[in-house]
Structures are given as C-alpha cells and as structure tokens.
Coordinates of C-alpha atoms (C1' of nucleotides) in Angstrom, one line a residue:
Chain A
X1 CA 0.0 0.0 0.0
X2 CA 1.4 3.3 -1.0
X3 CA 1.3 6.3 1.4
X4 CA -1.4 8.0 -0.7
X5 CA -3.5 5.0 -0.5
X6 CA -3.2 4.7 3.1
X7 CA -4.2 8.4 3.6
X8 CA -7.0 8.0 1.4
X9 CA -8.2 4.8 3.1
X10 CA -7.7 6.6 6.6
X11 CA -10.0 9.4 5.6
X12 CA -12.3 7.2 4.2
X13 CA -12.3 5.2 7.5
X14 CA -12.7 8.4 9.7
X15 CA -15.5 9.6 7.4
X16 CA -17.0 6.2 7.9
X17 CA -16.6 6.5 11.8
X18 CA -18.4 9.6 12.2
X19 CA -21.2 8.4 9.9
X20 CA -21.6 5.4 12.2
X21 CA -21.3 7.6 15.3
X22 CA -24.0 10.0 14.0
X23 CA -26.3 7.4 12.9
X24 CA -25.8 5.3 16.2
X25 CA -26.8 8.5 18.2
X26 CA -29.5 10.1 16.1
X27 CA -30.8 7.2 13.8
X28 CA -30.9 7.1 9.7
X29 CA -33.5 9.5 9.6
X30 CA -31.7 12.4 11.1
X31 CA -28.4 11.7 9.2
X32 CA -27.6 14.4 6.7
X33 CA -24.3 15.0 4.7
X34 CA -23.9 18.2 6.3
X35 CA -23.8 16.8 9.8
X36 CA -21.4 14.1 8.5
X37 CA -19.2 16.6 6.9
X38 CA -19.3 18.8 10.2
X39 CA -18.8 15.8 12.5
X40 CA -15.8 14.6 10.5
X41 CA -14.3 18.2 10.7
X42 CA -14.2 18.5 6.9
X43 CA -15.9 20.3 4.1
X44 CA -19.2 18.7 2.6
X45 CA -17.5 18.4 -0.8
X46 CA -14.6 16.3 0.6
X47 CA -17.2 13.7 1.7
X48 CA -18.2 13.2 -2.0
X49 CA -14.2 12.8 -2.9
X50 CA -14.5 9.5 -0.7
X51 CA -18.3 8.6 -1.3
X52 CA -20.3 8.5 -4.4
X53 CA -23.4 9.8 -2.8
X54 CA -25.4 9.6 0.6
X55 CA -26.6 6.0 -0.4
X56 CA -22.9 4.9 -0.7
X57 CA -22.2 6.3 2.8
X58 CA -25.2 4.5 4.3
X59 CA -24.6 1.2 2.4
X60 CA -20.8 1.3 3.7
X61 CA -22.2 2.0 7.3
X62 CA -24.3 -1.1 7.0
X63 CA -21.5 -3.4 5.4
X64 CA -19.2 -2.2 8.5
X65 CA -21.7 -3.0 11.1
X66 CA -22.2 -6.7 9.7
X67 CA -18.6 -6.9 8.6
X68 CA -17.0 -10.1 10.1
X69 CA -20.1 -10.8 12.1
X70 CA -21.2 -13.6 9.8
X71 CA -17.6 -14.9 9.3
X72 CA -16.8 -14.9 13.0
X73 CA -20.1 -16.8 13.9
X74 CA -19.7 -19.4 11.0
X75 CA -16.2 -20.1 12.4
X76 CA -17.3 -20.6 16.0
X77 CA -20.5 -22.6 14.9
X78 CA -18.5 -24.9 12.6
X79 CA -16.3 -26.0 15.5
X80 CA -19.5 -27.3 17.4
X81 CA -20.6 -31.0 16.5
X82 CA -24.2 -31.5 16.9
X83 CA -27.0 -29.3 15.5
X84 CA -28.0 -28.4 19.1
X85 CA -24.7 -27.3 20.2
X86 CA -24.4 -25.3 16.8
X87 CA -27.7 -23.4 17.4
X88 CA -26.7 -22.7 21.1
X89 CA -23.2 -21.3 19.9
X90 CA -24.9 -19.2 17.1
X91 CA -27.3 -17.7 19.3
X92 CA -24.8 -16.6 22.0
X93 CA -22.4 -15.4 19.4
X94 CA -25.0 -13.3 17.8
X95 CA -25.8 -11.5 21.0
X96 CA -22.4 -11.0 21.7
X97 CA -21.7 -9.3 18.4
X98 CA -25.0 -7.3 18.8
X99 CA -23.6 -6.1 22.1
X100 CA -20.2 -5.4 20.9
X101 CA -21.9 -3.2 18.3
X102 CA -24.7 -2.2 20.5
X103 CA -25.0 1.5 19.5
X104 CA -25.1 0.6 15.8
X105 CA -27.5 -2.4 16.0
X106 CA -29.7 -0.4 18.5
X107 CA -30.4 2.2 16.0
X108 CA -30.9 -0.1 13.1
X109 CA -33.1 -2.2 14.9
X110 CA -35.2 0.5 16.3
X111 CA -35.4 2.4 13.1
X112 CA -36.5 -1.0 11.5
X113 CA -39.6 -1.2 14.2
X114 CA -40.5 2.4 14.4
X115 CA -42.1 3.5 11.0
X116 CA -39.6 6.4 10.8
X117 CA -41.9 8.3 8.8
X118 CA -43.8 9.0 11.7
X119 CA -43.5 11.9 14.3
X120 CA -42.0 10.9 17.6
X121 CA -45.3 11.1 19.4
X122 CA -47.1 8.9 17.0
X123 CA -44.3 6.4 16.9
X124 CA -44.9 6.1 20.9
X125 CA -48.6 5.4 20.2
X126 CA -47.7 2.8 17.7
X127 CA -45.3 1.1 20.0
X128 CA -47.9 1.3 22.8
X129 CA -50.3 -0.8 20.5
X130 CA -47.6 -3.4 20.1
X131 CA -47.0 -3.3 23.8
X132 CA -50.5 -3.8 24.8
X133 CA -50.7 -6.7 22.6
X134 CA -47.6 -8.2 24.1
X135 CA -49.2 -7.7 27.4
X136 CA -52.4 -9.5 26.4
X137 CA -50.1 -12.6 25.4
X138 CA -48.3 -12.3 28.6
X139 CA -51.4 -12.6 30.6
X140 CA -52.0 -15.9 28.8
X141 CA -48.3 -17.0 29.4
X142 CA -48.6 -16.2 32.9
X143 CA -51.6 -18.2 33.5
X144 CA -49.9 -21.2 31.7
X145 CA -47.0 -20.8 34.1
X146 CA -49.3 -20.8 37.3
X147 CA -51.0 -23.7 35.9
X148 CA -47.7 -25.6 35.7
X149 CA -47.7 -26.1 32.0
X150 CA -45.2 -23.7 30.6
X151 CA -41.7 -23.3 31.7
X152 CA -41.9 -21.2 35.1
X153 CA -38.4 -19.3 34.2
X154 CA -40.4 -17.6 31.2
X155 CA -40.6 -13.9 31.2
X156 CA -44.1 -13.5 30.1
X157 CA -43.9 -10.0 28.5
X158 CA -40.8 -11.1 26.6
X159 CA -42.5 -14.3 25.5
X160 CA -45.4 -12.2 24.4
X161 CA -43.0 -10.3 22.0
X162 CA -41.3 -13.6 20.7
X163 CA -44.5 -14.9 19.7
X164 CA -45.6 -11.6 17.9
X165 CA -42.0 -12.0 16.2
X166 CA -42.8 -15.3 15.1
X167 CA -45.9 -14.4 13.6
X168 CA -44.7 -11.3 11.8
X169 CA -41.9 -13.3 10.6
X170 CA -44.1 -16.1 9.1
X171 CA -46.3 -13.3 7.4
X172 CA -43.2 -11.7 6.0
X173 CA -41.9 -15.1 4.7
X174 CA -45.2 -15.9 3.0
X175 CA -45.4 -12.4 1.7
X176 CA -42.1 -12.9 0.0
X177 CA -42.4 -16.4 -1.3
X178 CA -46.2 -16.8 -2.0
X179 CA -47.0 -15.1 -5.3
X180 CA -50.4 -16.7 -5.1
X181 CA -53.0 -15.8 -3.2
X182 CA -53.1 -17.9 0.0
X183 CA -56.3 -19.7 1.1
X184 CA -57.8 -20.3 4.3
X185 CA -56.2 -23.7 4.4
X186 CA -52.7 -22.3 4.0
X187 CA -53.4 -19.9 6.9
X188 CA -54.5 -22.6 8.9
X189 CA -51.4 -24.9 8.5
X190 CA -49.2 -21.9 9.0
X191 CA -50.6 -21.0 12.2
X192 CA -50.4 -24.6 13.5
X193 CA -46.8 -24.5 12.4
X194 CA -46.2 -21.7 14.6
X195 CA -48.3 -22.9 17.5
X196 CA -46.3 -26.3 17.4
X197 CA -43.1 -24.5 17.5
X198 CA -43.9 -21.9 20.0
X199 CA -45.8 -24.2 22.5
X200 CA -43.3 -26.8 22.5
X201 CA -40.8 -24.1 23.2
X202 CA -42.5 -22.5 26.1
X203 CA -43.9 -26.0 27.4
X204 CA -42.4 -27.9 30.4
Chain B
X1 CA -75.4 12.5 12.7
X2 CA -76.3 15.6 10.6
X3 CA -75.9 15.5 7.1
X4 CA -73.0 17.8 6.8
X5 CA -71.1 15.6 9.5
X6 CA -71.9 12.6 7.2
X7 CA -70.7 14.3 4.3
X8 CA -67.5 15.5 6.0
X9 CA -66.9 12.1 7.4
X10 CA -67.4 10.5 3.9
X11 CA -64.5 12.7 2.6
X12 CA -62.5 11.9 5.3
X13 CA -62.7 8.1 4.8
X14 CA -62.6 8.6 1.2
X15 CA -59.2 10.5 1.6
X16 CA -58.2 8.0 4.0
X17 CA -59.0 5.1 1.6
X18 CA -56.9 6.7 -1.0
X19 CA -54.1 7.1 1.5
X20 CA -54.1 3.5 2.5
X21 CA -54.3 2.5 -1.1
X22 CA -51.1 4.6 -2.2
X23 CA -49.2 3.3 0.7
X24 CA -50.1 -0.3 0.3
X25 CA -48.8 0.2 -3.4
X26 CA -45.8 2.2 -3.0
X27 CA -44.9 2.1 0.6
X28 CA -44.5 4.8 3.1
X29 CA -41.3 6.2 1.7
X30 CA -43.1 7.3 -1.5
X31 CA -46.2 8.9 -0.1
X32 CA -46.7 12.4 -0.8
X33 CA -49.4 14.9 0.0
X34 CA -49.6 15.6 -3.6
X35 CA -49.8 12.2 -4.8
X36 CA -52.8 11.6 -2.4
X37 CA -54.7 14.8 -3.3
X38 CA -54.4 13.5 -6.9
X39 CA -55.5 10.0 -6.2
X40 CA -58.3 11.1 -4.2
X41 CA -59.3 13.5 -7.0
X42 CA -59.5 16.7 -4.9
X43 CA -57.1 19.7 -4.5
X44 CA -54.3 19.5 -2.0
X45 CA -55.8 22.2 0.2
X46 CA -58.8 20.1 0.7
X47 CA -56.7 17.2 2.4
X48 CA -55.6 19.9 4.9
X49 CA -59.4 20.6 5.6
X50 CA -59.8 17.1 6.8
X51 CA -56.4 16.2 8.2
X52 CA -54.0 18.4 10.1
X53 CA -51.1 17.5 8.2
X54 CA -49.0 14.5 6.8
X55 CA -48.4 12.9 10.2
X56 CA -52.1 13.1 10.8
X57 CA -52.8 11.2 7.7
X58 CA -50.3 8.6 8.5
X59 CA -51.3 8.2 12.0
X60 CA -55.0 7.5 10.9
X61 CA -53.8 5.1 8.3
X62 CA -51.9 2.9 10.7
X63 CA -54.7 3.4 13.2
X64 CA -57.4 2.2 10.6
X65 CA -55.0 -0.8 9.8
X66 CA -55.1 -2.1 13.2
X67 CA -58.7 -1.0 14.1
X68 CA -60.6 -3.8 15.3
X69 CA -57.7 -6.3 15.1
X70 CA -57.1 -6.4 18.8
X71 CA -60.8 -6.4 20.1
X72 CA -61.6 -9.1 17.5
X73 CA -58.7 -11.3 18.5
X74 CA -59.3 -10.7 22.3
X75 CA -63.1 -11.7 21.9
X76 CA -62.2 -15.1 20.1
X77 CA -59.1 -15.9 22.4
X78 CA -61.3 -15.1 25.5
X79 CA -63.6 -17.8 24.3
X80 CA -61.0 -20.3 24.6
X81 CA -60.4 -22.2 28.0
X82 CA -56.9 -23.2 28.3
X83 CA -53.7 -21.2 27.8
X84 CA -52.7 -23.7 25.1
X85 CA -55.9 -23.1 23.0
X86 CA -55.7 -19.4 23.6
X87 CA -52.6 -19.3 22.0
X88 CA -53.5 -21.5 18.9
X89 CA -56.5 -19.1 18.3
X90 CA -54.5 -16.0 19.0
X91 CA -51.8 -17.3 16.2
X92 CA -54.7 -18.4 13.6
X93 CA -56.7 -15.1 14.1
X94 CA -53.7 -12.9 13.8
X95 CA -52.8 -14.5 10.5
X96 CA -56.2 -14.2 9.3
X97 CA -56.4 -10.6 10.2
X98 CA -52.9 -10.0 8.6
X99 CA -54.4 -11.7 5.6
X100 CA -57.6 -9.7 5.2
X101 CA -55.6 -6.7 5.3
X102 CA -52.8 -8.2 3.0
X103 CA -51.7 -4.9 1.1
X104 CA -51.4 -2.9 4.4
X105 CA -49.6 -5.2 6.3
X106 CA -47.3 -6.4 3.3
X107 CA -46.1 -2.5 3.1
X108 CA -45.8 -1.8 6.9
X109 CA -43.9 -4.9 7.6
X110 CA -41.7 -4.8 4.4
X111 CA -41.2 -1.1 5.2
X112 CA -40.1 -2.0 8.8
X113 CA -37.5 -4.5 7.5
X114 CA -36.4 -2.5 4.5
X115 CA -34.0 0.1 6.1
X116 CA -36.3 2.6 4.1
X117 CA -33.5 5.2 3.5
X118 CA -31.5 3.0 1.2
X119 CA -31.9 2.7 -2.5
X120 CA -33.6 -0.4 -4.0
X121 CA -30.5 -1.8 -4.8
X122 CA -29.0 -1.4 -1.6
X123 CA -31.9 -2.8 0.3
X124 CA -31.7 -6.0 -1.8
X125 CA -28.1 -6.6 -0.9
X126 CA -29.1 -5.9 2.7
X127 CA -31.9 -8.4 2.4
X128 CA -29.4 -10.8 0.7
X129 CA -27.3 -10.7 3.8
X130 CA -30.0 -11.6 6.0
X131 CA -31.2 -14.2 3.6
X132 CA -27.6 -15.8 3.7
X133 CA -27.5 -16.0 7.5
X134 CA -31.1 -17.7 7.3
X135 CA -29.6 -20.2 4.9
X136 CA -26.6 -20.9 7.1
X137 CA -28.9 -21.7 9.9
X138 CA -31.3 -23.9 7.6
X139 CA -28.4 -26.0 6.9
X140 CA -28.3 -26.9 10.8
X141 CA -31.5 -27.4 10.8
X142 CA -31.8 -29.6 7.7
X143 CA -28.9 -31.6 9.7
X144 CA -31.0 -31.8 12.8
X145 CA -33.9 -33.3 10.7
X146 CA -31.8 -35.8 9.0
X147 CA -30.4 -37.1 12.2
X148 CA -34.1 -37.4 13.6
X149 CA -33.6 -34.9 16.5
X150 CA -35.7 -32.0 14.9
X151 CA -39.5 -32.0 13.7
X152 CA -39.4 -33.4 10.4
X153 CA -42.2 -31.2 8.9
X154 CA -40.2 -28.0 9.6
X155 CA -39.2 -25.5 6.8
X156 CA -35.5 -25.2 7.4
X157 CA -35.3 -21.7 5.6
X158 CA -38.2 -20.4 7.4
X159 CA -37.0 -21.7 10.8
X160 CA -33.8 -19.9 10.2
X161 CA -35.6 -16.8 9.8
X162 CA -37.7 -17.8 13.2
X163 CA -34.5 -17.9 15.0
X164 CA -33.2 -14.6 13.8
X165 CA -36.4 -13.1 14.6
X166 CA -36.2 -14.4 18.3
X167 CA -32.5 -13.2 18.6
X168 CA -33.7 -9.9 17.3
X169 CA -36.7 -9.3 19.3
X170 CA -34.5 -10.3 22.4
X171 CA -32.1 -7.7 21.6
X172 CA -34.6 -4.9 21.1
X173 CA -36.3 -6.2 24.3
X174 CA -33.2 -5.6 26.2
X175 CA -32.2 -2.4 24.5
X176 CA -35.7 -1.0 25.4
X177 CA -35.5 -2.1 28.9
X178 CA -31.8 -2.7 30.3
X179 CA -30.7 1.0 30.8
X180 CA -27.7 -0.6 32.5
X181 CA -24.6 -2.0 30.5
X182 CA -25.2 -5.7 30.3
X183 CA -22.5 -8.0 30.9
X184 CA -21.4 -11.3 29.7
X185 CA -23.3 -13.1 32.4
X186 CA -26.7 -11.5 31.1
X187 CA -25.9 -12.3 27.4
X188 CA -25.2 -15.9 28.5
X189 CA -28.5 -16.0 30.2
X190 CA -30.4 -14.5 27.5
X191 CA -28.7 -16.6 25.0
X192 CA -29.8 -20.0 27.1
X193 CA -33.3 -18.5 27.2
X194 CA -33.6 -18.1 23.5
X195 CA -32.0 -21.6 23.0
X196 CA -34.4 -23.4 25.4
X197 CA -37.4 -22.0 23.8
X198 CA -36.2 -22.5 20.1
X199 CA -34.5 -26.0 20.7
X200 CA -37.8 -27.3 22.4
X201 CA -39.8 -25.6 19.7
X202 CA -38.0 -27.5 16.9
X203 CA -37.0 -30.8 18.8
X204 CA -39.1 -33.8 18.3
Chain C
dT1 C1' 11.8 27.9 -5.9
dA2 C1' 8.7 27.3 -9.5
dT3 C1' 5.4 24.5 -11.5
dT4 C1' 2.1 20.9 -11.7
dA5 C1' -1.0 17.9 -9.6
dT6 C1' -3.9 16.5 -6.0
dA7 C1' -6.9 17.4 -2.3
dA8 C1' -10.2 20.4 0.2
dT9 C1' -13.5 24.1 0.7
dG10 C1' -18.0 26.2 0.9
dA11 C1' -21.2 29.0 -1.2
dC12 C1' -24.3 28.1 -4.6
dT13 C1' -27.5 25.2 -7.3
dT14 C1' -31.1 22.0 -7.7
dT15 C1' -34.8 19.4 -6.4
dA16 C1' -38.6 17.5 -3.6
dT17 C1' -42.2 18.4 -1.0
dA18 C1' -44.9 20.1 3.1
dG19 C1' -47.9 23.5 4.1
dT20 C1' -50.4 28.1 2.9
dC21 C1' -53.6 31.3 1.4
dA22 C1' -56.0 34.6 -1.5
dT23 C1' -59.5 33.6 -4.6
dA24 C1' -63.6 31.0 -6.5
dA25 C1' -67.3 27.8 -6.2
dG26 C1' -71.1 26.0 -4.1
dT27 C1' -74.8 26.0 -0.7
dC28 C1' -78.7 27.5 1.9
dA29 C1' -81.6 30.7 4.9
dA30 C1' -84.3 34.7 4.8
Chain D
dT1 C1' -82.5 36.5 -5.6
dT2 C1' -79.2 37.9 -2.5
dG3 C1' -75.8 37.9 0.6
dA4 C1' -73.5 35.1 4.3
dC5 C1' -71.4 31.2 5.0
dT6 C1' -69.0 26.9 4.0
dT7 C1' -65.9 24.2 1.2
dA8 C1' -62.6 23.8 -2.5
dT9 C1' -58.9 25.2 -5.4
dG10 C1' -54.0 25.1 -6.9
dA11 C1' -50.5 28.2 -7.6
dC12 C1' -47.2 29.9 -4.5
dT13 C1' -44.0 29.8 -0.3
dA14 C1' -41.0 28.0 2.7
dT15 C1' -37.6 24.9 3.9
dA16 C1' -34.6 20.9 4.2
dA17 C1' -31.0 18.8 2.2
dA18 C1' -28.5 16.5 -1.8
dG19 C1' -25.1 17.3 -4.7
dT20 C1' -21.9 20.6 -7.6
dC21 C1' -18.0 23.2 -9.2
dA22 C1' -15.1 27.2 -9.3
dT23 C1' -11.6 28.7 -6.3
dT24 C1' -8.1 27.8 -3.2
dA25 C1' -4.6 25.3 -0.1
dT26 C1' -1.3 21.6 0.1
dA27 C1' 1.9 18.4 -1.5
dA28 C1' 5.0 16.4 -4.9
dT29 C1' 8.3 17.0 -8.4
dA30 C1' 11.6 19.1 -11.2

DNA sequence: TATTATAATGACTTTATAGTCATAAGTCAA
DNA sequence: TTGACTTATGACTATAAAGTCATTATAATA
C-alpha cells in the first residue's frame, strides 16, 4: 500500500466512523451529509471525494456493521458438532456481537421497528399498541406458568414479544415467497406450524 | 349525525382510503400529499381541511389498519379455555387478520424491515445478507432433521428466519428495558433462554 | 523555488415536497 | 335573488437537504 492510498483509506475510514457515530446517536432519519461533514471536521465536498453519494455512505455503514459478524459466527459454529450445540453457539455469538456493536444495532433495529416517517409522538402510540398486544399475550403465558404447563422461568412479556415476532416473520416469509393468493387452509397450516414451535418452546 | 357531518366523514374516509391504497402500493417512503390529493381526486388544500398534516394522515392510516384487530382477537381468544387453546386461536386469528389486510400489512412489514433510506439496490443487498444468514441456519436445521432430532415437517429456511427474529426481538427487548450496560453473564443467560425456547420448539 | 498535480473547500444550485392562503365555487336561509 | 357562510382550489412559499464546481490550499516533483 502506498502512502497516498493509506491516507485516502484513513480518511475514508474516519468519515465512515463519523457516519456510524452519528447514525448510532440519531438514527438514519436524522442523518444528513452536512452533519456528517461537520462531525468529521471536513467540508461537505470532501465527503463526495470518498463516497459517491449519500446512499454509498449508508451502504458502507451497514456493511461495516455486519462486517466480520458472519465469518466470526460461522467459524465458532462450525467448531461445534451437534445441531443443538451449533444453534446454542450461534445464538450466544450473535447476542455477543450485537452487544459489541450495541449503538449501531440499537439504531438499526429501532429504526426498523419504528415506522420512521412518523413523528416521535405517533411512533410512541404505535409502540404502545404493540406493547398492549404483548401484554395481552403475557397474561396467557402467566396463566400457563401458574397452571404448571409452561416453563416457570419464562419472562411472560418477553415471550409475548417472541410470539408476535414469530407471527410477523411468518407473514413476511409468505409475503415474499407466495406470489399466489393464499387461502384459508394455508393460513391454518401456517398457524399450526407456529403454534407447534412456540408451544413446545414454552411448555415444560 | 347531521348530513354535513356525514358528508365530512365520507370525505375523510375517502381520503383515508386513497392514502391506504397509495401506501399499500408504494410504501410509506413514496407517499406524498400531492399524490394523495391527486389520487383522491381533490386539491391539495382540501386534504388539509380534513387532516392536520401529513403525520395526521399517516397516523390515521396506521390506526385504521390495526382497527378492530385487537378487539376481534381478544374476543375470540377469551372464548377459549386453556392457555394452549388461547395461543392457538390467537395465532390463527392474527394470521387471518393480516391476510384480510394483506396490502396494508405487507407494506408496513416490508417497510419496517427494509432500512427505507437505502436505494432499492442497496436494500436488496441488505436483504441478501439476511437471507444468507438464514440459509446458514437452515443447513443446521436440515442436519438436525436428517438426524431425527428435529421435527421433520419443519421448513428449514423459515425456521432460520424464526430464530433470527427471536434473537433480534430479544436484543430489542433488552435495548428498551436495560438502561444498564449488560455484561457477559446477562448475555449468556439471555442466549440460554432463547436456546431453550427455540430448541424445544423445533425438537421432536 | 517554480510548476504541476492533488486534495479540500463551502457558497451555490437544484430538487423535492410540506404546508399556506387569496381567490373561486357551491350551498342555503331569509 | 341576495348575501353570508362553507368548502374547495392550486399556484405559491418555505424549507430542508443532496449534490456541484470554481476557487483555494497543500503536496510532490523538477
């Protein structure tokens, strides 16, 4: 690597670092090229010497956030023998990685779930609705725990969110794969699938 | 209700309907007040006679999308006796409702998962990364099925997405509730929690 | 040191879109 | 029919932020 290249890469990296920091602090929706230049201590035009455009910055921020994650996890997981051990390691390593890149993932995840076009106050009412739903489920879970059917170490509210996320993931999966109109039977079988996975997961 | 009120409400509803339609077709990020007025066949100023501002429109669109969902589900669920039956019914009714409001939920869900600030092409590479990860998990699941440990009716890829969504939901839950820095032990116990739920869910 | 090449600057241009408001059209009671 | 009131219009304004480019500063080279 020549020195020029190294300087160029350093600047690239330092701009990227500023971008990550800003996005981690204020989210994607408040991220502007002016703020970026300002935070990096350079002129706006300079940013465009290192990045094609704003999208290019965002893409690199995301790329850097997920950089290494996959390789590191795959490496750890491949060292395990049984499917169960692999899954246990995968979950742990994933949580660890998320925690190591806490500010980045916090923003990405919260931005993902917050219908970012809404004003703060409307986002709150949206999240409140979600929470109310999770609380409704948590009452059912609590009852199951009290009756001794469900694992007694479950966090009922968190379990409620888990179930919601399974349902949503199922819907998204089917939105993306099923071009065809899906009928009542398909819905029924999908519901049973989620039910069997979730119930066995929470049952004693 | 006087006739004026009824007219006003009809117009309110018809604008809302246009908004839902547009958002369902093009997503939140492409939704503009000009398009809305145009689609509703009225002048832009008229929209502002029925809605305070854009946020007010969006809020009403979301509200209308989730309208009745909760009450309807709660009603059905409350008719069931055991926690297990309640959960089965809840899942089915939820999937049914999502399907009945397919276009609305499709947009909301996909917008949620698509880092909307990215250009289409960058979103695709982002989704590809997610898919690659799910595929990695699906290989583990397949192995578990082959070995007879896991339920043989599992869709491995979908199960991969399920696990990712559980991990993510856990992270979000902890981001929102744990103000404190969380240490390695907490991460370990969270990982074990997810592991126990997921493994029992997929195991025979 | 002088000349050329490279990097950086930031004022300016462009664009998109939210929101406004003077004007016009429509409605209805007296 | 008139005039007061309500509703609707869309050209216009305001604003935010992306992206540009002529100019200037810095570094490399002869």
